[in-house]
XYZ file of C-alpha atoms in Angstrom:
416
model
C 120.548 81.343 48.114
C 124.114 80.150 48.252
C 123.555 78.741 51.442
C 123.898 74.609 50.986
C 120.662 72.348 51.701
C 123.100 70.319 53.590
C 124.492 72.956 56.212
C 121.042 74.435 56.205
C 119.483 70.040 57.645
C 122.134 70.042 59.791
C 122.600 73.279 61.375
C 119.085 72.597 62.904
C 120.562 69.894 64.602
C 124.141 70.659 64.962
C 124.636 72.657 68.157
C 126.315 71.598 71.280
C 126.164 67.859 72.763
C 126.635 68.651 76.237
C 123.204 67.432 77.138
C 122.372 64.183 79.028
C 121.200 61.175 76.646
C 117.815 60.223 76.375
C 116.423 57.280 78.447
C 114.481 54.579 77.619
C 111.245 55.251 77.042
C 108.365 54.217 80.198
C 105.030 54.421 80.604
C 104.652 55.942 84.230
C 101.848 58.315 84.527
C 102.906 61.616 86.223
C 100.548 63.798 88.285
C 102.425 64.813 90.634
C 103.589 68.364 91.312
C 107.221 69.862 91.772
C 108.051 72.603 93.917
C 110.726 74.725 92.689
C 111.007 77.797 94.089
C 108.951 80.263 96.393
C 106.957 83.731 95.727
C 109.056 86.652 95.327
C 105.711 88.957 95.563
C 102.672 89.174 93.436
C 103.355 88.008 90.502
C 102.045 89.538 86.762
C 101.757 86.602 84.629
C 103.825 83.244 84.745
C 105.671 81.930 81.588
C 105.737 78.283 80.676
C 107.699 75.984 78.470
C 107.691 71.875 78.517
C 110.240 69.332 80.169
C 109.026 66.530 76.904
C 110.458 63.747 78.755
C 110.141 60.177 77.548
C 108.933 58.521 80.962
C 106.750 62.396 82.000
C 106.125 65.191 80.390
C 106.131 68.137 82.912
C 105.262 72.171 82.451
C 107.793 74.294 83.964
C 105.716 77.371 85.319
C 108.100 80.485 86.378
C 106.729 83.624 87.900
C 107.089 87.040 85.855
C 107.369 89.971 87.885
C 106.065 93.356 87.443
C 109.867 93.927 86.128
C 109.318 91.168 83.161
C 111.666 89.039 85.336
C 111.410 85.601 85.989
C 111.203 83.663 89.624
C 110.880 79.375 88.975
C 107.821 78.169 90.819
C 106.833 74.544 90.016
C 106.888 71.732 87.971
C 103.577 70.166 87.232
C 103.312 66.793 85.846
C 101.017 66.537 82.026
C 99.756 63.154 82.712
C 101.208 61.941 79.898
C 104.631 61.803 78.354
C 107.138 63.463 75.783
C 109.015 61.733 72.757
C 111.828 63.529 70.829
C 111.078 63.334 66.889
C 113.821 60.808 64.795
C 117.166 62.842 63.254
C 120.619 62.703 63.031
C 122.400 63.970 64.629
C 120.773 64.234 68.013
C 120.081 67.570 69.627
C 117.446 70.427 70.890
C 114.285 71.483 69.419
C 112.975 67.511 69.658
C 109.502 67.904 67.634
C 110.751 70.598 65.398
C 107.825 73.090 66.109
C 106.614 76.098 67.609
C 103.362 76.186 69.656
C 103.752 72.867 72.297
C 102.241 74.371 74.650
C 99.583 77.288 74.841
C 97.834 79.780 77.204
C 94.779 81.605 76.498
C 94.966 84.468 79.117
C 91.199 85.428 77.774
C 89.921 81.987 79.045
C 92.498 81.525 82.423
C 93.249 78.507 80.547
C 96.657 76.185 79.336
C 96.697 72.976 77.300
C 100.329 71.261 76.281
C 100.623 68.185 73.716
C 102.277 64.881 74.943
C 103.659 63.520 72.159
C 104.672 60.829 73.524
C 101.415 59.501 74.338
C 99.472 60.938 71.598
C 97.354 62.734 74.034
C 96.771 66.236 75.080
C 96.504 68.101 78.667
C 94.095 70.889 79.895
C 94.588 72.957 83.114
C 92.661 76.161 84.518
C 95.310 79.143 85.377
C 94.568 81.028 89.314
C 95.039 84.607 87.488
C 96.121 85.140 91.275
C 98.588 82.726 91.321
C 99.579 81.533 87.621
C 101.607 78.754 87.671
C 98.885 76.907 89.876
C 97.633 74.823 87.387
C 94.871 72.544 87.877
C 93.971 69.711 85.415
C 90.950 69.991 83.919
C 89.870 65.951 83.555
C 92.120 63.584 81.882
C 93.975 63.583 79.068
C 92.507 63.204 75.448
C 93.495 61.571 72.145
C 95.317 63.852 69.611
C 93.344 62.947 66.698
C 96.735 61.952 65.695
C 100.135 60.653 66.399
C 102.440 62.329 67.656
C 100.895 65.963 68.271
C 103.456 68.912 67.993
C 101.512 72.438 68.153
C 98.150 73.712 69.690
C 96.423 77.046 69.385
C 93.650 78.312 71.225
C 91.097 80.808 69.147
C 90.956 84.284 70.323
C 88.327 83.964 73.641
C 90.189 80.268 73.859
C 86.420 78.655 73.541
C 88.056 76.125 70.881
C 91.841 74.347 70.964
C 93.671 72.963 67.798
C 96.411 70.774 67.463
C 98.701 69.603 65.248
C 99.561 66.211 64.389
C 103.181 65.254 63.463
C 103.225 61.488 63.004
C 102.501 58.850 60.645
C 99.027 59.999 61.625
C 99.329 63.712 60.656
C 96.372 66.812 59.938
C 94.352 68.519 62.891
C 92.022 68.131 65.183
C 89.816 70.590 67.151
C 88.209 70.810 70.880
C 85.836 72.370 72.873
C 87.146 73.918 75.804
C 85.183 72.999 78.786
C 85.922 73.888 82.221
C 84.426 70.892 83.580
C 84.980 67.984 81.775
C 87.931 69.343 79.822
C 88.832 68.968 75.576
C 85.483 67.415 73.687
C 86.437 67.228 70.290
C 84.250 68.727 67.866
C 82.678 67.134 64.938
C 84.257 67.427 61.236
C 87.664 69.247 62.325
C 89.245 66.403 61.938
C 91.612 66.893 58.854
C 94.985 65.011 57.283
C 97.280 66.396 55.759
C 98.371 63.192 53.845
C 101.938 63.661 54.725
C 104.585 60.528 54.391
C 105.821 60.578 57.857
C 106.687 58.133 61.039
C 105.838 58.009 64.576
C 107.681 60.094 65.904
C 107.774 62.662 63.156
C 111.255 62.296 61.137
C 112.411 65.672 60.718
C 113.650 68.575 60.758
C 112.310 68.712 56.596
C 109.318 67.352 55.559
C 107.534 67.852 59.039
C 104.898 70.222 60.211
C 106.315 73.159 61.855
C 103.228 75.270 63.930
C 99.164 75.751 63.595
C 97.578 79.317 64.379
C 94.077 80.979 63.672
C 94.381 83.777 61.057
C 93.271 87.285 63.231
C 89.456 87.173 62.339
C 89.699 83.676 63.873
C 88.150 82.436 60.371
C 90.946 80.462 58.559
C 92.796 77.622 61.015
C 96.454 77.655 59.084
C 99.154 74.813 59.364
C 102.492 75.367 58.203
C 105.023 72.462 56.685
C 108.670 72.088 55.892
C 109.866 71.182 52.406
C 112.097 68.435 51.720
C 114.729 70.261 49.893
C 114.794 71.052 46.853
C 110.903 70.994 46.886
C 109.534 73.830 49.325
C 107.408 73.481 52.365
C 103.528 75.332 52.344
C 101.413 76.835 54.465
C 97.497 74.586 54.637
C 94.833 76.588 55.051
C 91.321 75.699 56.233
C 88.111 77.649 56.639
C 86.387 77.684 60.062
C 82.964 77.942 60.732
C 81.128 79.627 63.037
C 80.176 75.863 64.727
C 83.715 75.566 65.057
C 84.405 72.739 62.013
C 86.665 73.501 58.951
C 86.130 73.104 55.385
C 86.922 69.613 54.227
C 89.569 70.441 52.217
C 93.090 72.826 53.247
C 94.036 75.295 50.453
C 97.973 75.011 49.926
C 99.304 78.355 50.131
C 103.213 77.998 48.780
C 105.956 80.767 49.769
C 107.725 83.249 47.380
C 110.615 82.077 45.114
C 113.443 81.142 47.624
C 111.823 79.724 50.563
C 111.868 76.929 51.627
C 111.453 75.223 55.391
C 108.460 77.362 57.031
C 108.271 77.070 60.378
C 106.588 79.380 62.963
C 103.929 81.859 62.221
C 103.560 84.674 63.512
C 100.293 86.914 62.457
C 100.933 90.816 60.966
C 98.055 92.500 62.477
C 95.730 94.260 60.368
C 97.008 93.065 57.349
C 95.984 88.832 56.171
C 99.220 88.259 56.145
C 101.938 86.094 57.815
C 105.519 86.282 59.116
C 106.850 82.946 59.059
C 110.302 82.034 59.603
C 112.246 80.191 57.229
C 115.218 77.737 58.412
C 116.657 78.078 54.930
C 116.589 81.804 54.693
C 115.829 83.598 57.364
C 111.837 84.220 56.470
C 108.707 84.314 54.522
C 105.994 87.212 54.458
C 102.868 85.272 52.835
C 100.234 87.687 51.760
C 96.888 86.385 52.001
C 94.574 89.144 50.495
C 97.017 90.280 47.368
C 100.355 89.998 45.443
C 103.007 91.162 48.386
C 104.302 87.755 49.222
C 108.178 87.485 49.917
C 110.720 85.472 50.704
C 113.388 87.687 52.986
C 117.326 86.383 53.282
C 118.809 86.775 57.300
C 122.595 87.655 56.159
C 124.859 84.746 58.411
C 121.645 82.419 59.389
C 122.047 79.335 60.515
C 117.872 78.142 61.149
C 115.774 80.811 61.858
C 112.669 78.808 63.618
C 110.815 80.764 66.368
C 108.918 84.159 66.140
C 106.627 86.110 68.125
C 104.938 89.816 67.841
C 105.640 93.346 70.497
C 102.669 95.232 70.309
C 105.219 97.961 72.068
C 107.463 98.077 69.463
C 105.613 97.491 66.204
C 108.186 94.502 65.340
C 108.955 90.805 65.098
C 111.801 88.856 66.627
C 112.997 85.759 65.927
C 115.429 82.917 67.025
C 117.695 81.139 65.380
C 118.925 77.574 66.889
C 122.177 77.723 65.203
C 123.746 81.096 65.736
C 121.561 81.950 69.277
C 120.573 85.343 67.920
C 117.615 87.009 68.059
C 116.531 89.029 65.092
C 114.134 92.269 65.336
C 112.283 92.474 61.914
C 109.969 95.634 60.953
C 107.282 94.773 58.374
C 105.979 97.750 57.081
C 102.354 98.871 55.266
C 103.494 97.574 51.955
C 104.348 94.247 53.760
C 108.270 94.854 53.338
C 110.533 92.999 55.588
C 113.636 94.511 57.164
C 116.065 93.315 59.489
C 116.110 96.023 62.213
C 118.833 94.891 64.645
C 120.123 91.099 66.047
C 121.277 90.533 70.010
C 123.348 87.794 70.955
C 122.637 85.377 73.284
C 125.160 83.333 73.888
C 127.091 81.211 71.221
C 126.077 77.706 71.552
C 123.702 78.191 73.576
C 120.221 76.846 71.363
C 117.937 79.480 71.079
C 114.769 77.894 70.383
C 110.814 78.563 71.593
C 110.041 81.920 72.113
C 106.843 84.423 73.597
C 106.764 87.923 74.271
C 104.096 89.639 76.626
C 103.109 92.716 78.293
C 103.399 93.993 81.399
C 101.872 97.445 82.232
C 103.212 99.572 79.595
C 106.398 97.581 78.570
C 107.307 94.651 77.005
C 108.971 91.306 77.306
C 110.326 88.352 75.638
C 111.102 85.336 76.796
C 113.678 82.970 74.847
C 113.926 78.793 76.063
C 118.136 78.714 75.380
C 118.749 74.741 75.178
C 121.537 73.928 75.515
C 122.175 76.451 78.431
C 118.734 75.630 79.932
C 118.016 79.384 80.707
C 115.407 81.303 79.957
C 116.361 85.157 78.214
C 114.712 87.999 79.557
C 114.776 90.731 76.950
C 113.397 93.792 77.703
C 112.153 94.939 74.243
C 112.246 99.103 75.296
C 111.763 100.149 71.719
C 112.855 99.376 68.625
C 115.884 98.403 67.941
C 116.636 99.305 71.861
C 116.104 95.250 73.333
C 117.988 94.494 76.398
C 118.611 91.256 78.567
C 118.104 91.673 81.634
C 117.775 88.015 82.638
C 119.157 84.289 82.347
C 117.369 82.383 84.657
C 119.333 79.298 85.128
C 117.067 76.082 85.433
C 119.042 72.978 85.581
C 120.361 73.167 89.198
C 116.775 74.406 90.313
C 115.515 71.245 88.604
C 117.737 68.958 90.224
C 117.046 69.730 94.202
C 113.545 69.321 92.576
C 114.389 66.117 91.590
C 112.815 67.271 88.232
C 114.380 65.133 85.221
C 114.924 67.840 82.421
C 117.191 67.598 79.323
C 118.565 69.909 76.819
C 118.053 67.812 73.806
C 114.647 66.932 75.188
C 112.561 71.194 76.238
C 110.488 72.507 74.069
C 107.665 75.348 73.856
C 107.148 78.691 75.882
C 103.778 81.071 76.558
C 103.102 83.354 78.482
C 99.582 84.099 80.671
C 98.979 87.945 81.893
C 96.133 88.605 84.161
C 93.654 90.222 82.295
């Protein structure tokens, strides 16, 4: 790999510095709600991200129309605080992760991290009005420090959290729609990383947590500290939801360096992981087809999602603000299909893909622009940007504090 390590790490944070600076931490709780707009019809679903502000974390919720376009509706306080990780220079992607907020369409619930409080919050989703979130119980301790990523199991009955601070590792909860999140025995498992609270990164920080396709393995990704590569940590999930005592450490193929987001490759017992130091890695858990694939000209490719309609993966790069479409064939060979520029300096971070009717749409949080970019995934190699939804002006009118350096996460819900 010819790219210098210094340029890789700087590209994760060297983006436009137009955002407002962080305010000093306060301890105010924020259980209030803010109206951001009116419904424009019956919503097919909703898209959500978090403000992650140190003096009060809010969920920003937008309706998804049948045409895939978004309408801002509400901001809902989580009852917890946001926080920005330690990095120099400061910039977007404050948690160095994917999955800070997650919805389960199967269970009609949504959960979010509150990194500054070391807590998690749980909400019910009204399928007929999916931005109308109702909190379940009080925020609960995450089982560690600086929680940054969440994963629901397939039916939404279990939630696992990834903590990235000085006390780091995973912890899981039963999802109780009356009481909220209930800690599960024998699921608090340490990674034993040498970290701080808040976490220092991006190098050496945790990245993402996911369940395997069959639900029998819980996987967390950890970035390397160059020149030492990162790894995946995998725990076996028992029938009662408990985890194996120790994790299996899985190294990337030669060339892999900073595994970030993880997206399951359907039917293959494998994962595509973005790699901020290279492009992306393929982890083959059932064979020997693992690989590290370079994206020419990439800066920091960190987030990913899969489209059922096109059968391809879509990756975002915070430094180049480009969406890269990737195909993974039956032999687990990854190739680049096409790239889609989203605007220089917009800092495209978290993304998610949802199916509405017979169409797939991708939602990308462009942090520096404080927009959500919407792409229609019409066919392989045929993605088209159909909307750039500005959030900042609407947030200001609603008296919602929102800054480019703090926003994080992207998750979607569709009525089943």
